[in-house]
């Protein structure tokens, strides 16, 4: 039986090794979901000379951009257990609407957390048949679960996350240096990374803000100073010195004060880090009074700090960008009284990231779309151990691609949010660039122009 072909032609196709889009035609085998061939020319259906291709399904992108599907390597989908916060069905639909074709689910905020093999099986059962994009999984390190780590690697988790400060949920306690060493002992012979929520409270860093107004973002910012991150990263680097073959990774870096330590570590150690949309697109001084939807941990910091993060991305100190989509129900966000100190910490942005970053790039002038794609696709795929199939448009790779209109202008409304709890710091913001279509392994996952927008049956795989 002859394989059905999908032909995708465009005048502006963005490949990882080119700074600017190129004319190209992708030949995709839909039975395997892989890119079969890439031709460096723009070909229309009318000009096809091979009968099999003339009878294939054609997607003519014309002058619209064709880019690789994004890989969001830091997402809290919270199912099972806290599915009223988010879930696989709603979270992966939101991802698809923003050009994300693969997410990596974090091990906490679901009940149970992904800290044992049994819990991982529970998580996968909950995800079956609900995913509109492909989903991979991080495991978790908590005190006393070191013997579960290698079995979880064997079962397919992509690495492990731990907290050096309380996580906010009882079932995922933080670890100390002794716990970290036990985990490093188990993981040093594997190829998976150990991820750190790098905030470390100490007597010197604790700030008493009890007398300050809890509805002011400045009060929350003062309670989580940069030293929490910089001290934690110094501790990680010290521990990592005894395990040079193990990759350590700092999640959601917000503090520019930690960048000198990161730069020094990367010269001699297997050390990577990420930052998030909210640290690059928002700044503390602009956050309005009494708006807990801006609360996240670590916090959004000042404008000068944001500029240093952008500079660190450009010079390679920071490796990639993720969403850290960490939603909750409205009650936990304390919207009624605006108490930021009591509110759940987490920014909801799944599906908005590509447009957010492109909007910021337009303001700056020195950030190309190729840079954004590299930081959100190839680098995140490498980080999650998916670089052999995700994050690039290459022959033999999954046919994950996005048709993107860089000139479209649109305003973020609740109707435009596809995640479950429609609370976001970006509501009301006007953005540049819109995802028109998202294709997953050669099949349409999202179509902005369609009345339904999403396919009726999710076809995402668990990786």
PDB file of N, CA and C in Angstrom, residues 14-21 65 67-68 70-71 275 277 280 310-316 318-322 353-354 357-358 360-362 364-380 391:
ATOM      1  N   UNK A  14      11.811  28.287   7.769  1.00  0.00           N
ATOM      2  CA  UNK A  14      12.925  28.589   8.667  1.00  0.00           C
ATOM      3  C   UNK A  14      13.602  27.310   9.125  1.00  0.00           C
ATOM      4  N   UNK A  15      14.842  27.151   8.696  1.00  0.00           N
ATOM      5  CA  UNK A  15      15.651  26.027   9.129  1.00  0.00           C
ATOM      6  C   UNK A  15      16.644  26.487  10.186  1.00  0.00           C
ATOM      7  N   UNK A  16      17.047  25.569  11.019  1.00  0.00           N
ATOM      8  CA  UNK A  16      17.883  25.928  12.163  1.00  0.00           C
ATOM      9  C   UNK A  16      19.231  26.503  11.742  1.00  0.00           C
ATOM     10  N   UNK A  17      19.770  26.064  10.617  1.00  0.00           N
ATOM     11  CA  UNK A  17      21.106  26.506  10.223  1.00  0.00           C
ATOM     12  C   UNK A  17      21.073  27.766   9.360  1.00  0.00           C
ATOM     13  N   UNK A  18      19.895  28.393   9.218  1.00  0.00           N
ATOM     14  CA  UNK A  18      19.790  29.632   8.455  1.00  0.00           C
ATOM     15  C   UNK A  18      19.214  30.734   9.331  1.00  0.00           C
ATOM     16  N   UNK A  19      19.795  31.918   9.256  1.00  0.00           N
ATOM     17  CA  UNK A  19      19.275  33.043  10.034  1.00  0.00           C
ATOM     18  C   UNK A  19      18.019  33.631   9.407  1.00  0.00           C
ATOM     19  N   UNK A  20      17.808  33.366   8.134  1.00  0.00           N
ATOM     20  CA  UNK A  20      16.631  33.908   7.458  1.00  0.00           C
ATOM     21  C   UNK A  20      15.882  32.773   6.762  1.00  0.00           C
ATOM     22  N   UNK A  21      14.563  32.908   6.607  1.00  0.00           N
ATOM     23  CA  UNK A  21      13.770  31.858   5.964  1.00  0.00           C
ATOM     24  C   UNK A  21      14.192  31.642   4.516  1.00  0.00           C
ATOM     25  N   UNK A  65       5.242  32.275   7.149  1.00  0.00           N
ATOM     26  CA  UNK A  65       6.405  31.567   7.671  1.00  0.00           C
ATOM     27  C   UNK A  65       6.056  30.130   8.051  1.00  0.00           C
ATOM     28  N   UNK A  67       7.746  27.270  10.395  1.00  0.00           N
ATOM     29  CA  UNK A  67       8.799  27.098  11.400  1.00  0.00           C
ATOM     30  C   UNK A  67       8.616  25.752  12.100  1.00  0.00           C
ATOM     31  N   UNK A  68       9.665  25.268  12.777  1.00  0.00           N
ATOM     32  CA  UNK A  68       9.504  24.023  13.535  1.00  0.00           C
ATOM     33  C   UNK A  68       8.504  24.196  14.675  1.00  0.00           C
ATOM     34  N   UNK A  70       7.250  24.163  18.394  1.00  0.00           N
ATOM     35  CA  UNK A  70       7.964  24.477  19.621  1.00  0.00           C
ATOM     36  C   UNK A  70       7.915  23.294  20.589  1.00  0.00           C
ATOM     37  N   UNK A  71       8.941  23.208  21.431  1.00  0.00           N
ATOM     38  CA  UNK A  71       9.012  22.216  22.503  1.00  0.00           C
ATOM     39  C   UNK A  71       9.049  22.980  23.818  1.00  0.00           C
ATOM     40  N   UNK A 275      15.220  30.339  31.081  1.00  0.00           N
ATOM     41  CA  UNK A 275      14.412  31.406  31.651  1.00  0.00           C
ATOM     42  C   UNK A 275      13.025  31.320  31.021  1.00  0.00           C
ATOM     43  N   UNK A 277       9.080  33.225  29.664  1.00  0.00           N
ATOM     44  CA  UNK A 277       8.443  34.352  28.980  1.00  0.00           C
ATOM     45  C   UNK A 277       8.245  35.536  29.924  1.00  0.00           C
ATOM     46  N   UNK A 280      11.177  37.769  30.643  1.00  0.00           N
ATOM     47  CA  UNK A 280      11.675  38.488  29.470  1.00  0.00           C
ATOM     48  C   UNK A 280      10.701  39.540  28.947  1.00  0.00           C
ATOM     49  N   UNK A 310      18.126  39.016  28.754  1.00  0.00           N
ATOM     50  CA  UNK A 310      18.184  39.011  27.291  1.00  0.00           C
ATOM     51  C   UNK A 310      19.626  38.924  26.803  1.00  0.00           C
ATOM     52  N   UNK A 311      20.502  39.671  27.430  1.00  0.00           N
ATOM     53  CA  UNK A 311      21.921  39.628  27.035  1.00  0.00           C
ATOM     54  C   UNK A 311      22.505  38.241  27.266  1.00  0.00           C
ATOM     55  N   UNK A 312      22.093  37.588  28.347  1.00  0.00           N
ATOM     56  CA  UNK A 312      22.602  36.257  28.651  1.00  0.00           C
ATOM     57  C   UNK A 312      22.078  35.213  27.669  1.00  0.00           C
ATOM     58  N   UNK A 313      20.884  35.407  27.163  1.00  0.00           N
ATOM     59  CA  UNK A 313      20.395  34.535  26.094  1.00  0.00           C
ATOM     60  C   UNK A 313      21.230  34.706  24.836  1.00  0.00           C
ATOM     61  N   UNK A 314      21.490  35.942  24.494  1.00  0.00           N
ATOM     62  CA  UNK A 314      22.212  36.223  23.250  1.00  0.00           C
ATOM     63  C   UNK A 314      23.649  35.720  23.296  1.00  0.00           C
ATOM     64  N   UNK A 315      24.282  35.738  24.485  1.00  0.00           N
ATOM     65  CA  UNK A 315      25.670  35.262  24.535  1.00  0.00           C
ATOM     66  C   UNK A 315      25.779  33.784  24.900  1.00  0.00           C
ATOM     67  N   UNK A 316      24.635  33.109  25.071  1.00  0.00           N
ATOM     68  CA  UNK A 316      24.644  31.667  25.313  1.00  0.00           C
ATOM     69  C   UNK A 316      24.729  31.259  26.763  1.00  0.00           C
ATOM     70  N   UNK A 318      22.362  31.677  29.068  1.00  0.00           N
ATOM     71  CA  UNK A 318      21.077  31.006  29.237  1.00  0.00           C
ATOM     72  C   UNK A 318      20.791  30.231  27.956  1.00  0.00           C
ATOM     73  N   UNK A 319      20.393  28.976  28.098  1.00  0.00           N
ATOM     74  CA  UNK A 319      20.300  28.082  26.948  1.00  0.00           C
ATOM     75  C   UNK A 319      18.960  28.126  26.230  1.00  0.00           C
ATOM     76  N   UNK A 320      17.866  28.295  26.976  1.00  0.00           N
ATOM     77  CA  UNK A 320      16.570  28.135  26.339  1.00  0.00           C
ATOM     78  C   UNK A 320      15.488  28.901  27.095  1.00  0.00           C
ATOM     79  N   UNK A 321      14.300  28.953  26.494  1.00  0.00           N
ATOM     80  CA  UNK A 321      13.152  29.660  27.055  1.00  0.00           C
ATOM     81  C   UNK A 321      11.971  28.698  27.134  1.00  0.00           C
ATOM     82  N   UNK A 322      11.267  28.725  28.266  1.00  0.00           N
ATOM     83  CA  UNK A 322      10.105  27.860  28.494  1.00  0.00           C
ATOM     84  C   UNK A 322       8.975  28.708  29.082  1.00  0.00           C
ATOM     85  N   UNK A 353       3.371  32.027  24.117  1.00  0.00           N
ATOM     86  CA  UNK A 353       4.802  32.327  24.172  1.00  0.00           C
ATOM     87  C   UNK A 353       5.422  32.813  22.879  1.00  0.00           C
ATOM     88  N   UNK A 354       5.091  32.172  21.768  1.00  0.00           N
ATOM     89  CA  UNK A 354       5.703  32.564  20.498  1.00  0.00           C
ATOM     90  C   UNK A 354       5.353  34.010  20.160  1.00  0.00           C
ATOM     91  N   UNK A 357       7.178  36.494  22.638  1.00  0.00           N
ATOM     92  CA  UNK A 357       8.600  36.709  22.328  1.00  0.00           C
ATOM     93  C   UNK A 357       8.778  37.480  21.024  1.00  0.00           C
ATOM     94  N   UNK A 358       7.939  37.206  20.032  1.00  0.00           N
ATOM     95  CA  UNK A 358       8.048  37.931  18.768  1.00  0.00           C
ATOM     96  C   UNK A 358       7.693  39.408  18.959  1.00  0.00           C
ATOM     97  N   UNK A 360       8.174  41.118  21.720  1.00  0.00           N
ATOM     98  CA  UNK A 360       9.332  41.714  22.392  1.00  0.00           C
ATOM     99  C   UNK A 360      10.478  41.900  21.411  1.00  0.00           C
ATOM    100  N   UNK A 361      10.657  40.960  20.500  1.00  0.00           N
ATOM    101  CA  UNK A 361      11.727  41.069  19.501  1.00  0.00           C
ATOM    102  C   UNK A 361      11.518  42.282  18.612  1.00  0.00           C
ATOM    103  N   UNK A 362      10.258  42.590  18.281  1.00  0.00           N
ATOM    104  CA  UNK A 362       9.975  43.743  17.440  1.00  0.00           C
ATOM    105  C   UNK A 362      10.375  45.048  18.122  1.00  0.00           C
ATOM    106  N   UNK A 364      12.894  45.370  20.110  1.00  0.00           N
ATOM    107  CA  UNK A 364      14.341  45.400  20.321  1.00  0.00           C
ATOM    108  C   UNK A 364      15.125  45.578  19.024  1.00  0.00           C
ATOM    109  N   UNK A 365      14.744  44.862  17.994  1.00  0.00           N
ATOM    110  CA  UNK A 365      15.429  45.023  16.725  1.00  0.00           C
ATOM    111  C   UNK A 365      16.651  44.152  16.525  1.00  0.00           C
ATOM    112  N   UNK A 366      17.145  43.516  17.601  1.00  0.00           N
ATOM    113  CA  UNK A 366      18.337  42.679  17.454  1.00  0.00           C
ATOM    114  C   UNK A 366      18.059  41.208  17.744  1.00  0.00           C
ATOM    115  N   UNK A 367      16.779  40.849  17.765  1.00  0.00           N
ATOM    116  CA  UNK A 367      16.377  39.458  17.984  1.00  0.00           C
ATOM    117  C   UNK A 367      15.650  38.983  16.735  1.00  0.00           C
ATOM    118  N   UNK A 368      16.180  37.953  16.090  1.00  0.00           N
ATOM    119  CA  UNK A 368      15.547  37.389  14.891  1.00  0.00           C
ATOM    120  C   UNK A 368      14.599  36.256  15.279  1.00  0.00           C
ATOM    121  N   UNK A 369      13.660  35.972  14.395  1.00  0.00           N
ATOM    122  CA  UNK A 369      12.774  34.839  14.639  1.00  0.00           C
ATOM    123  C   UNK A 369      13.578  33.550  14.762  1.00  0.00           C
ATOM    124  N   UNK A 370      14.677  33.457  14.029  1.00  0.00           N
ATOM    125  CA  UNK A 370      15.532  32.276  14.131  1.00  0.00           C
ATOM    126  C   UNK A 370      16.070  32.103  15.542  1.00  0.00           C
ATOM    127  N   UNK A 371      16.366  33.205  16.230  1.00  0.00           N
ATOM    128  CA  UNK A 371      16.830  33.121  17.617  1.00  0.00           C
ATOM    129  C   UNK A 371      15.732  32.550  18.512  1.00  0.00           C
ATOM    130  N   UNK A 372      14.517  33.077  18.338  1.00  0.00           N
ATOM    131  CA  UNK A 372      13.391  32.621  19.164  1.00  0.00           C
ATOM    132  C   UNK A 372      13.132  31.142  18.942  1.00  0.00           C
ATOM    133  N   UNK A 373      13.140  30.726  17.681  1.00  0.00           N
ATOM    134  CA  UNK A 373      12.907  29.321  17.363  1.00  0.00           C
ATOM    135  C   UNK A 373      14.007  28.452  17.965  1.00  0.00           C
ATOM    136  N   UNK A 374      15.241  28.896  17.882  1.00  0.00           N
ATOM    137  CA  UNK A 374      16.342  28.119  18.470  1.00  0.00           C
ATOM    138  C   UNK A 374      16.153  27.946  19.977  1.00  0.00           C
ATOM    139  N   UNK A 375      15.797  29.031  20.677  1.00  0.00           N
ATOM    140  CA  UNK A 375      15.647  28.986  22.127  1.00  0.00           C
ATOM    141  C   UNK A 375      14.418  28.212  22.582  1.00  0.00           C
ATOM    142  N   UNK A 376      13.398  28.127  21.751  1.00  0.00           N
ATOM    143  CA  UNK A 376      12.142  27.488  22.158  1.00  0.00           C
ATOM    144  C   UNK A 376      11.885  26.151  21.480  1.00  0.00           C
ATOM    145  N   UNK A 377      12.736  25.765  20.533  1.00  0.00           N
ATOM    146  CA  UNK A 377      12.530  24.510  19.803  1.00  0.00           C
ATOM    147  C   UNK A 377      13.749  23.608  19.912  1.00  0.00           C
ATOM    148  N   UNK A 378      14.824  23.972  19.212  1.00  0.00           N
ATOM    149  CA  UNK A 378      15.988  23.074  19.200  1.00  0.00           C
ATOM    150  C   UNK A 378      16.611  22.934  20.586  1.00  0.00           C
ATOM    151  N   UNK A 379      16.823  24.045  21.272  1.00  0.00           N
ATOM    152  CA  UNK A 379      17.501  23.986  22.569  1.00  0.00           C
ATOM    153  C   UNK A 379      16.652  23.277  23.628  1.00  0.00           C
ATOM    154  N   UNK A 380      15.346  23.500  23.598  1.00  0.00           N
ATOM    155  CA  UNK A 380      14.487  22.813  24.559  1.00  0.00           C
ATOM    156  C   UNK A 380      14.389  21.323  24.245  1.00  0.00           C
ATOM    157  N   UNK A 391      12.194  19.618  17.343  1.00  0.00           N
ATOM    158  CA  UNK A 391      12.871  20.901  17.453  1.00  0.00           C
ATOM    159  C   UNK A 391      13.495  21.452  16.193  1.00  0.00           C
TER     160      UNK A 391
END
